[in-house]
Short mmCIF file of C-alpha atoms in Angstrom, two decimals:
data_model
loop_
_atom_site.label_atom_id
_atom_site.label_comp_id
_atom_site.label_asym_id
_atom_site.label_seq_id
_atom_site.Cartn_x
_atom_site.Cartn_y
_atom_site.Cartn_z
CA MET A 12 0.03 0.05 0.03
CA CYS A 13 2.93 2.39 0.67
CA CYS A 14 4.47 1.63 -2.53
CA ALA A 15 1.27 2.03 -4.30
CA LEU A 16 0.58 5.42 -2.48
CA ALA A 17 4.09 6.65 -3.39
CA ALA A 18 3.55 5.77 -7.00
CA LEU A 19 0.03 7.34 -7.16
CA LEU A 20 1.33 10.60 -5.62
CA GLY A 21 4.16 10.89 -7.97
CA ILE A 22 1.86 10.37 -11.03
CA LEU A 23 -0.55 12.95 -9.64
CA VAL A 24 2.43 15.50 -9.02
CA HIS A 25 3.82 14.78 -12.61
CA VAL A 26 0.52 15.39 -14.27
CA SER A 27 -0.46 18.58 -12.16
CA VAL A 28 3.10 20.35 -12.78
CA THR A 29 3.20 19.24 -16.46
CA GLN A 30 -0.25 20.67 -17.10
CA GLN A 31 0.53 23.98 -15.33
CA THR A 32 3.80 24.32 -17.27
CA VAL A 33 2.11 23.65 -20.55
CA ASP A 34 -0.77 26.09 -19.85
CA THR A 35 1.70 28.85 -18.97
CA ALA A 36 3.72 28.24 -22.09
CA ARG A 37 0.44 28.09 -24.18
CA GLU A 38 -0.75 31.49 -22.75
CA LYS A 39 2.58 33.04 -23.63
CA ALA A 40 2.62 31.78 -27.11
CA LEU A 41 -1.08 32.79 -27.76
CA ASP A 42 -0.30 36.33 -26.39
CA ARG A 43 2.55 36.64 -28.76
CA LEU A 44 0.42 35.35 -31.73
CA GLU A 45 -2.03 38.12 -30.82
CA GLU A 46 0.70 40.60 -30.87
CA VAL A 47 2.09 39.36 -34.18
CA THR A 48 -1.33 39.15 -35.70
CA HIS A 49 -1.93 42.96 -35.06
CA ALA A 50 1.50 43.74 -36.51
CA TYR A 51 0.80 41.63 -39.63
CA GLU A 52 -2.47 43.30 -40.22
CA ALA A 53 -0.74 46.76 -39.74
CA GLY A 54 1.88 45.85 -42.39
CA GLU A 55 4.71 46.01 -39.85
CA PRO A 56 7.70 43.66 -39.94
CA LEU A 57 7.42 40.46 -38.03
CA PRO A 58 9.72 39.63 -35.15
CA PRO A 59 12.32 36.83 -35.60
CA PHE A 60 10.18 34.25 -33.57
CA ALA A 61 7.19 34.69 -36.02
CA GLY A 62 6.59 34.07 -39.62
CA VAL A 63 4.06 33.10 -42.33
CA ASP A 64 4.17 29.50 -43.16
CA PRO A 65 7.48 28.93 -41.21
CA SER A 66 9.26 25.66 -42.33
CA GLY A 67 9.24 24.10 -38.84
CA LEU A 68 5.53 24.51 -38.24
CA PRO A 69 3.93 21.07 -37.41
CA PRO A 70 1.55 20.04 -40.37
CA SER A 71 -1.34 19.41 -38.18
CA LEU A 72 -1.09 22.85 -36.60
CA ARG A 73 -0.79 24.20 -40.15
CA ASP A 74 -3.92 22.44 -41.19
CA LEU A 75 -5.79 23.88 -38.23
CA ALA A 76 -4.80 27.43 -39.01
CA LEU A 77 -5.78 27.09 -42.75
CA ARG A 78 -9.13 26.03 -41.42
CA GLY A 79 -9.44 29.48 -39.74
CA ARG A 80 -8.80 28.38 -36.25
CA ARG A 81 -6.02 29.11 -33.64
CA GLY A 82 -4.10 26.38 -31.79
CA THR A 83 -0.96 25.66 -29.91
CA MET A 84 1.31 22.50 -29.97
CA VAL A 85 4.59 21.50 -28.40
CA ALA A 86 7.04 20.10 -31.09
CA ALA A 87 10.71 20.12 -31.95
CA ASP A 88 12.32 22.94 -33.74
CA ALA A 89 15.99 22.52 -34.90
CA GLY A 90 16.23 19.82 -32.10
CA ARG A 91 14.85 22.16 -29.42
CA PRO A 92 11.49 21.74 -27.55
CA THR A 93 9.19 24.56 -28.86
CA MET A 94 5.72 25.67 -28.07
CA TRP A 95 4.06 26.74 -31.37
CA ALA A 96 0.98 28.84 -31.63
CA ALA A 97 -0.52 29.36 -35.13
CA GLY A 98 -3.65 31.19 -36.66
CA PRO A 99 -5.10 32.15 -40.14
CA ALA A 100 -3.66 34.97 -42.15
CA ASP A 101 -4.94 35.57 -45.69
CA GLY A 102 -5.35 31.90 -46.39
CA ARG A 103 -1.90 31.07 -44.83
CA ALA A 104 -0.80 30.08 -41.41
CA LEU A 105 0.68 32.84 -39.22
CA ALA A 106 2.79 31.23 -36.56
CA VAL A 107 4.99 32.16 -33.47
CA ARG A 108 7.31 30.04 -31.57
CA VAL A 109 8.37 30.09 -27.73
CA ASP A 110 11.30 28.20 -26.58
CA TYR A 111 10.04 25.41 -24.46
CA SER A 112 13.53 23.95 -23.31
CA LEU A 113 13.63 25.39 -19.77
CA SER A 114 10.02 23.98 -19.23
CA ALA A 115 11.04 20.66 -20.55
CA GLN A 116 14.02 20.59 -18.33
CA THR A 117 11.89 21.55 -15.32
CA ILE A 118 9.56 18.63 -15.94
CA SER A 119 12.30 16.29 -16.59
CA GLY A 120 14.11 17.24 -13.30
CA LEU A 121 10.75 16.99 -11.58
CA ASP A 122 10.32 13.56 -12.81
CA GLN A 123 13.72 12.45 -11.80
CA ALA A 124 13.06 13.96 -8.26
CA ILE A 125 9.79 12.13 -7.99
CA VAL A 126 11.19 8.86 -9.13
CA GLY A 127 14.23 9.21 -6.74
CA SER A 128 12.25 10.17 -3.79
CA SER A 129 9.73 7.50 -4.50
CA VAL A 130 12.43 4.85 -4.65
CA LEU A 131 13.96 6.11 -1.38
CA ALA A 132 10.57 6.21 0.31
CA ILE A 133 9.70 2.73 -0.94
CA GLY A 134 13.14 1.41 0.09
CA ALA A 135 12.79 2.85 3.63
CA THR A 136 9.33 1.62 3.87
CA LEU A 137 10.30 -1.92 2.72
CA LEU A 138 13.23 -1.91 5.24
CA VAL A 139 11.13 -0.75 8.12
CA GLY A 140 8.40 -2.99 7.19
CA ALA A 141 10.58 -6.11 6.73
CA PHE A 142 12.28 -5.35 10.08
CA ALA A 143 8.77 -4.90 11.80
CA VAL A 144 7.25 -8.05 10.08
CA THR A 145 10.28 -10.12 10.70
CA ARG A 146 10.05 -9.32 14.52
CA VAL A 147 6.43 -10.32 14.45
CA THR A 148 6.82 -13.50 12.24
CA ARG A 149 9.76 -14.68 14.46
CA ARG A 150 7.64 -14.33 17.58
CA LEU A 151 4.78 -16.16 15.88
CA HIS A 152 7.13 -18.93 14.69
CA LEU A 153 8.32 -19.31 18.33
CA THR A 154 4.78 -19.49 19.45
CA ALA A 155 4.02 -22.07 16.83
CA GLN A 156 7.05 -24.12 17.97
CA VAL A 157 6.10 -24.07 21.58
CA ALA A 158 2.54 -25.22 20.59
CA ARG A 159 3.98 -28.15 18.60
CA ARG A 160 6.30 -29.13 21.64
CA ILE A 161 3.11 -29.09 23.92
CA SER A 162 1.20 -31.17 21.51
CA ALA A 163 4.08 -33.65 21.49
CA GLY A 164 3.99 -34.00 25.23
CA ASP A 165 6.36 -31.44 26.50
CA LEU A 166 4.21 -29.62 28.97
CA ASP A 167 6.96 -27.58 30.36
CA ALA A 168 7.35 -25.64 27.12
CA ARG A 169 6.48 -22.06 27.41
CA VAL A 170 6.74 -18.96 25.04
CA HIS A 171 7.59 -16.51 27.83
CA ASP A 172 6.94 -13.37 25.49
CA PRO A 173 8.66 -10.28 27.29
CA ARG A 174 5.58 -8.24 26.72
CA THR A 175 3.34 -10.71 28.79
CA ARG A 176 5.92 -10.79 31.65
CA ASP A 177 6.44 -7.11 31.86
CA PRO A 178 3.14 -5.37 32.90
CA SER A 179 4.62 -1.80 31.92
CA ARG A 180 4.99 -2.83 28.27
CA PRO A 181 1.87 -2.75 26.01
CA GLU A 182 0.64 -6.04 24.69
CA ASP A 183 0.15 -6.71 21.00
CA GLU A 184 -1.78 -9.39 19.32
CA VAL A 185 1.06 -11.71 19.25
CA ALA A 186 1.69 -11.16 23.01
CA THR A 187 -1.81 -12.01 23.65
CA VAL A 188 -1.81 -15.36 21.83
CA SER A 189 1.47 -16.18 23.38
CA GLY A 190 0.15 -15.43 26.92
CA ALA A 191 -3.08 -17.45 26.08
CA LEU A 192 -0.91 -20.45 25.13
CA ASP A 193 1.20 -20.23 28.13
CA THR A 194 -1.86 -20.17 30.41
CA MET A 195 -3.44 -22.99 28.58
CA ALA A 196 -0.34 -25.04 28.85
CA SER A 197 0.03 -24.40 32.51
CA SER A 198 -3.58 -25.33 33.19
CA LEU A 199 -3.19 -28.42 31.10
CA GLN A 200 -0.02 -29.36 32.99
CA ARG A 201 -1.73 -28.96 36.47
CA GLN A 202 -4.77 -31.09 35.38
CA LEU A 203 -2.48 -33.84 33.89
CA LEU A 204 -0.31 -33.86 37.01
CA SER A 205 -3.39 -34.08 39.27
CA GLU A 206 -4.75 -36.95 37.25
CA GLN A 207 -1.19 -38.69 37.41
CA ARG A 208 -1.01 -38.18 41.18
CA PHE A 209 -4.46 -39.54 41.61
CA THR A 210 -3.77 -42.62 39.59
CA ALA A 211 -0.46 -43.33 41.36
CA ASP A 212 -2.04 -42.70 44.77
CA VAL A 213 -5.06 -44.99 44.09
CA ALA A 214 -2.73 -47.68 42.80
CA HIS A 215 -0.52 -47.40 45.93
CA GLU A 216 -3.48 -47.35 48.35
CA LEU A 217 -4.88 -50.52 46.65
CA ARG A 218 -1.67 -52.44 46.97
CA THR A 219 -1.95 -52.93 50.87
CA PRO A 220 -5.29 -54.30 51.01
CA LEU A 221 -4.92 -56.36 47.84
CA THR A 222 -1.96 -58.08 49.35
CA GLY A 223 -3.73 -58.91 52.54
CA LEU A 224 -6.87 -60.00 50.40
CA SER A 225 -4.46 -62.31 48.21
CA ALA A 226 -2.96 -63.83 51.42
CA ALA A 227 -6.58 -64.40 52.82
CA ALA A 228 -7.73 -65.89 49.53
CA GLU A 229 -5.09 -68.54 49.70
CA LEU A 230 -6.21 -69.70 53.13
CA LEU A 231 -9.73 -70.43 51.73
CA PRO A 232 -10.84 -74.08 51.38
CA PRO A 233 -10.67 -75.61 47.97
CA GLY A 234 -13.76 -75.13 45.85
CA ARG A 235 -15.37 -73.08 43.06
CA PRO A 236 -15.99 -69.87 45.34
CA SER A 237 -12.37 -69.93 46.39
CA GLU A 238 -11.14 -70.04 42.76
CA LEU A 239 -13.44 -67.21 41.87
CA VAL A 240 -12.13 -65.09 44.60
CA ARG A 241 -8.59 -65.85 43.79
CA ASP A 242 -9.10 -65.22 40.17
CA ARG A 243 -10.67 -61.76 40.92
CA VAL A 244 -7.85 -61.00 43.43
CA ARG A 245 -5.28 -61.75 40.69
CA ALA A 246 -7.12 -59.61 38.25
CA MET A 247 -7.14 -56.65 40.75
CA ARG A 248 -3.41 -57.04 41.41
CA ALA A 249 -2.52 -57.14 37.76
CA LEU A 250 -4.76 -53.97 37.27
CA THR A 251 -3.09 -52.32 40.28
CA GLU A 252 0.43 -53.08 38.79
CA ASP A 253 -0.64 -51.66 35.37
CA LEU A 254 -1.80 -48.49 36.97
CA LEU A 255 1.39 -48.05 38.77
CA GLU A 256 3.42 -48.74 35.49
CA ILE A 257 1.40 -46.17 33.82
CA SER A 258 1.89 -43.58 36.48
CA ARG A 259 5.60 -44.14 36.23
CA LEU A 260 5.46 -43.75 32.57
CA ASP A 261 3.37 -40.52 32.79
CA ALA A 262 6.02 -39.06 35.22
CA ARG A 263 8.71 -39.78 32.53
CA THR A 264 11.06 -40.81 35.21
CA GLU A 265 12.01 -44.36 33.65
CA GLN A 266 15.55 -45.16 33.03
CA VAL A 267 16.56 -47.56 30.31
CA ASP A 268 19.09 -50.30 30.64
CA LEU A 269 20.64 -50.61 27.01
CA ASP A 270 22.30 -53.55 25.66
CA VAL A 271 22.89 -55.37 22.29
CA HIS A 272 20.62 -58.19 21.49
CA ALA A 273 19.88 -60.36 18.60
CA LEU A 274 16.17 -59.56 17.80
CA GLY A 275 15.04 -62.81 16.55
CA PRO A 276 15.98 -64.93 19.67
CA LEU A 277 14.84 -62.04 21.92
CA ALA A 278 11.26 -62.10 20.33
CA GLU A 279 11.11 -65.97 20.45
CA ARG A 280 11.90 -65.93 24.25
CA ALA A 281 9.36 -63.22 24.81
CA ILE A 282 6.64 -65.11 22.82
CA ARG A 283 7.48 -68.34 24.88
CA ALA A 284 6.97 -66.48 28.11
CA ALA A 285 3.72 -64.86 26.86
CA GLY A 286 2.11 -68.23 26.14
CA ALA A 287 1.50 -70.67 23.45
CA GLY A 288 -0.45 -70.10 20.21
CA THR A 289 1.89 -67.57 18.56
CA GLU A 290 3.97 -68.17 15.57
CA VAL A 291 7.27 -66.51 15.20
CA ARG A 292 8.80 -65.84 11.71
CA VAL A 293 12.26 -64.46 11.37
CA VAL A 294 12.61 -62.97 7.72
CA ARG A 295 15.81 -61.12 8.57
CA ASP A 296 17.41 -61.00 11.87
CA ALA A 297 19.30 -57.91 13.28
CA ARG A 298 21.22 -56.89 16.37
CA VAL A 299 19.65 -53.90 18.03
CA GLU A 300 20.58 -51.91 21.08
CA THR A 301 17.67 -51.82 23.53
CA ASP A 302 16.11 -52.50 26.90
CA ARG A 303 15.45 -56.35 26.77
CA ARG A 304 12.94 -56.23 29.66
CA ARG A 305 10.93 -53.30 28.19
CA LEU A 306 10.93 -54.69 24.70
CA GLU A 307 9.59 -58.06 26.04
CA ARG A 308 6.92 -56.04 27.90
CA VAL A 309 5.93 -54.34 24.77
CA LEU A 310 5.89 -57.44 22.78
CA GLY A 311 4.01 -59.39 25.37
CA ASN A 312 1.23 -56.71 25.72
CA LEU A 313 0.86 -56.76 21.78
CA VAL A 314 0.60 -60.52 21.69
CA ALA A 315 -1.76 -60.68 24.58
CA ASN A 316 -3.99 -57.97 22.99
CA ALA A 317 -4.01 -59.95 19.72
CA HIS A 318 -5.19 -63.06 21.33
CA ARG A 319 -7.77 -61.18 23.61
CA HIS A 320 -9.41 -59.18 20.91
CA GLY A 321 -8.30 -60.81 17.65
CA ARG A 322 -8.40 -64.21 16.12
CA PRO A 323 -5.73 -66.85 15.48
CA PRO A 324 -3.48 -67.34 13.84
CA VAL A 325 -1.44 -64.62 15.67
CA VAL A 326 2.08 -64.10 13.85
CA VAL A 327 5.09 -62.23 15.03
CA THR A 328 7.31 -61.35 12.17
CA VAL A 329 11.04 -60.00 12.53
CA ASP A 330 12.35 -58.14 9.47
CA GLY A 331 15.50 -56.43 10.46
CA PRO A 332 14.94 -54.03 13.20
CA VAL A 333 11.08 -54.20 12.68
CA LEU A 334 8.75 -56.41 14.61
CA THR A 335 5.16 -56.96 13.39
CA VAL A 336 2.33 -58.42 15.44
CA ARG A 337 -0.71 -59.49 13.47
CA ASP A 338 -3.78 -61.33 14.14
CA HIS A 339 -6.82 -62.35 11.77
CA GLY A 340 -9.52 -60.83 13.74
CA PRO A 341 -11.69 -57.65 13.14
CA GLY A 342 -8.80 -55.23 13.37
CA PHE A 343 -8.22 -52.21 15.43
CA PRO A 344 -11.14 -49.72 15.92
CA GLU A 345 -11.19 -46.46 14.25
CA TYR A 346 -10.73 -44.43 17.44
CA LEU A 347 -7.38 -46.22 18.00
CA LEU A 348 -6.12 -45.76 14.56
CA GLU A 349 -6.85 -42.17 14.57
CA HIS A 350 -5.97 -41.09 18.20
CA GLY A 351 -3.70 -44.10 19.56
CA PRO A 352 -4.40 -46.37 22.64
CA GLN A 353 -6.70 -44.83 25.26
CA ARG A 354 -6.71 -46.20 28.71
CA PHE A 355 -10.00 -47.71 30.09
CA ARG A 356 -11.46 -47.80 26.61
CA THR A 357 -12.29 -50.93 24.49
CA GLU A 358 -14.77 -51.61 21.72
CA SER A 359 -14.95 -55.40 21.70
CA GLY A 360 -16.87 -58.01 23.67
CA SER A 361 -13.59 -59.29 25.30
CA LYS A 362 -12.55 -58.33 28.73
CA GLY A 363 -10.00 -55.59 29.12
CA HIS A 364 -9.32 -52.18 30.38
CA GLY A 365 -7.31 -50.73 27.32
CA LEU A 366 -4.17 -50.58 29.54
CA GLY A 367 -2.19 -53.18 27.47
CA LEU A 368 -1.66 -51.03 24.38
CA THR A 369 -1.26 -47.94 26.52
CA ILE A 370 1.58 -49.50 28.28
CA ALA A 371 3.10 -50.82 25.16
CA ALA A 372 3.05 -47.43 23.60
CA GLY A 373 4.56 -45.90 26.66
CA GLN A 374 7.40 -48.55 27.00
CA ALA A 375 7.97 -48.17 23.31
CA ALA A 376 8.53 -44.51 23.64
CA VAL A 377 10.90 -45.00 26.66
CA ILE A 378 13.22 -47.27 24.40
CA GLY A 379 12.96 -44.80 21.58
CA ALA A 380 11.02 -47.26 19.33
CA GLU A 381 8.13 -46.32 16.99
CA LEU A 382 4.99 -48.21 17.61
CA THR A 383 2.31 -47.78 14.90
CA PHE A 384 -1.20 -49.41 14.60
CA GLY A 385 -2.93 -50.39 11.45
CA ASN A 386 -5.20 -52.93 9.81
CA ALA A 387 -3.99 -55.34 7.20
CA PRO A 388 -5.55 -55.08 3.69
CA ASP A 389 -6.97 -58.69 3.88
CA GLY A 390 -8.23 -58.30 7.47
CA GLY A 391 -6.78 -58.30 10.97
CA ALA A 392 -4.99 -55.87 13.22
CA GLU A 393 -1.35 -55.20 12.64
CA ALA A 394 1.03 -53.52 15.17
CA ARG A 395 4.44 -52.55 13.75
CA LEU A 396 7.30 -51.84 16.24
CA ALA A 397 10.42 -50.19 14.57
CA LEU A 398 13.43 -50.18 16.86
CA PRO A 399 16.30 -47.55 16.73
CA GLY A 400 20.00 -48.11 16.54
CA ALA A 401 19.81 -51.25 14.26
CA GLY A 402 22.90 -53.09 13.82
CA GLN A 403 23.89 -55.31 10.78
CA ALA A 404 21.15 -57.62 9.63
CA GLU A 405 21.75 -61.38 9.88
CA PRO A 406 19.88 -64.26 7.99
CA PRO A 407 17.70 -66.32 10.12
CA GLY A 408 18.89 -69.60 11.68
#
């Protein structure tokens, strides 16, 4: 807008000054033509700047005079800008000329001044605008980066815009957005920490009575009621341990014990520990640096989920640093594919609390692996675990 305004003002000044200069020169030429006409009618000699049918008179102005009318025109005479004025005189053209060089130089100098000042004004405007816009966009980029960090789980990220921290400084729109983002992040962090503390406290409080209940259940006489009580106590203890594990994962205080392992044998041991009914296929083995206990926990939860919510056969495939667990059931539900595992949510008729996949995703993040969920084209759920730090691949067996 500033550039367009500068150009518009320059054009308006050029047109106005040019019109005024031409009008002044035209009036002067017509006044001289009037004097020369009187002298011609009186038979007096004509001055040097006047003549009848002079050679340099523009043809269009000559034709106008021959038709009995007066007119003026700017044209070149001997290479110099000249203002011509002509009128009728006994069937011929009586013309006078006025030197227009100074006026042309004035207009040319004005145009150069307008162009130069416009270039300087536009350049200064662009520099100031670029500086101001760069500062604003830099702050906006910082706000966007913090928002992405928060969405990725870094709840300690804050913008800390100086305008929001200093009450004496006026806030602009960017500072308002930054302050709102920081406030939202703080509120979200407080709520999540409160939920994490609640989960951990509940799990810890349940541990003591469950231990006593488990010991009491073992003292019950044999029979179906005793088996039901022991089964429910074991389920409650497993649920409590899962809640404690989730609370530790939420607190992000887990430490990994890294070592180099052959992935194929490690997967086979984990499957044997998880129970029968699972096939292991080693397409291409690899040595990876990982935490064996946590990897077995992830793999065990994925296999258990496949057996609980899917249908056999359940197949675990090792292809280099990638582990794939696939069943042949109805597949993962849409909410899980779109938002990932959610605790205490399942959409199948089987028993479950939705904690197995939540723990698997959390433990995978701890060891730096990428766990993705999908459905196979020909049916069945497919969980893919890509491990980092892969070593050289080895052929199976």
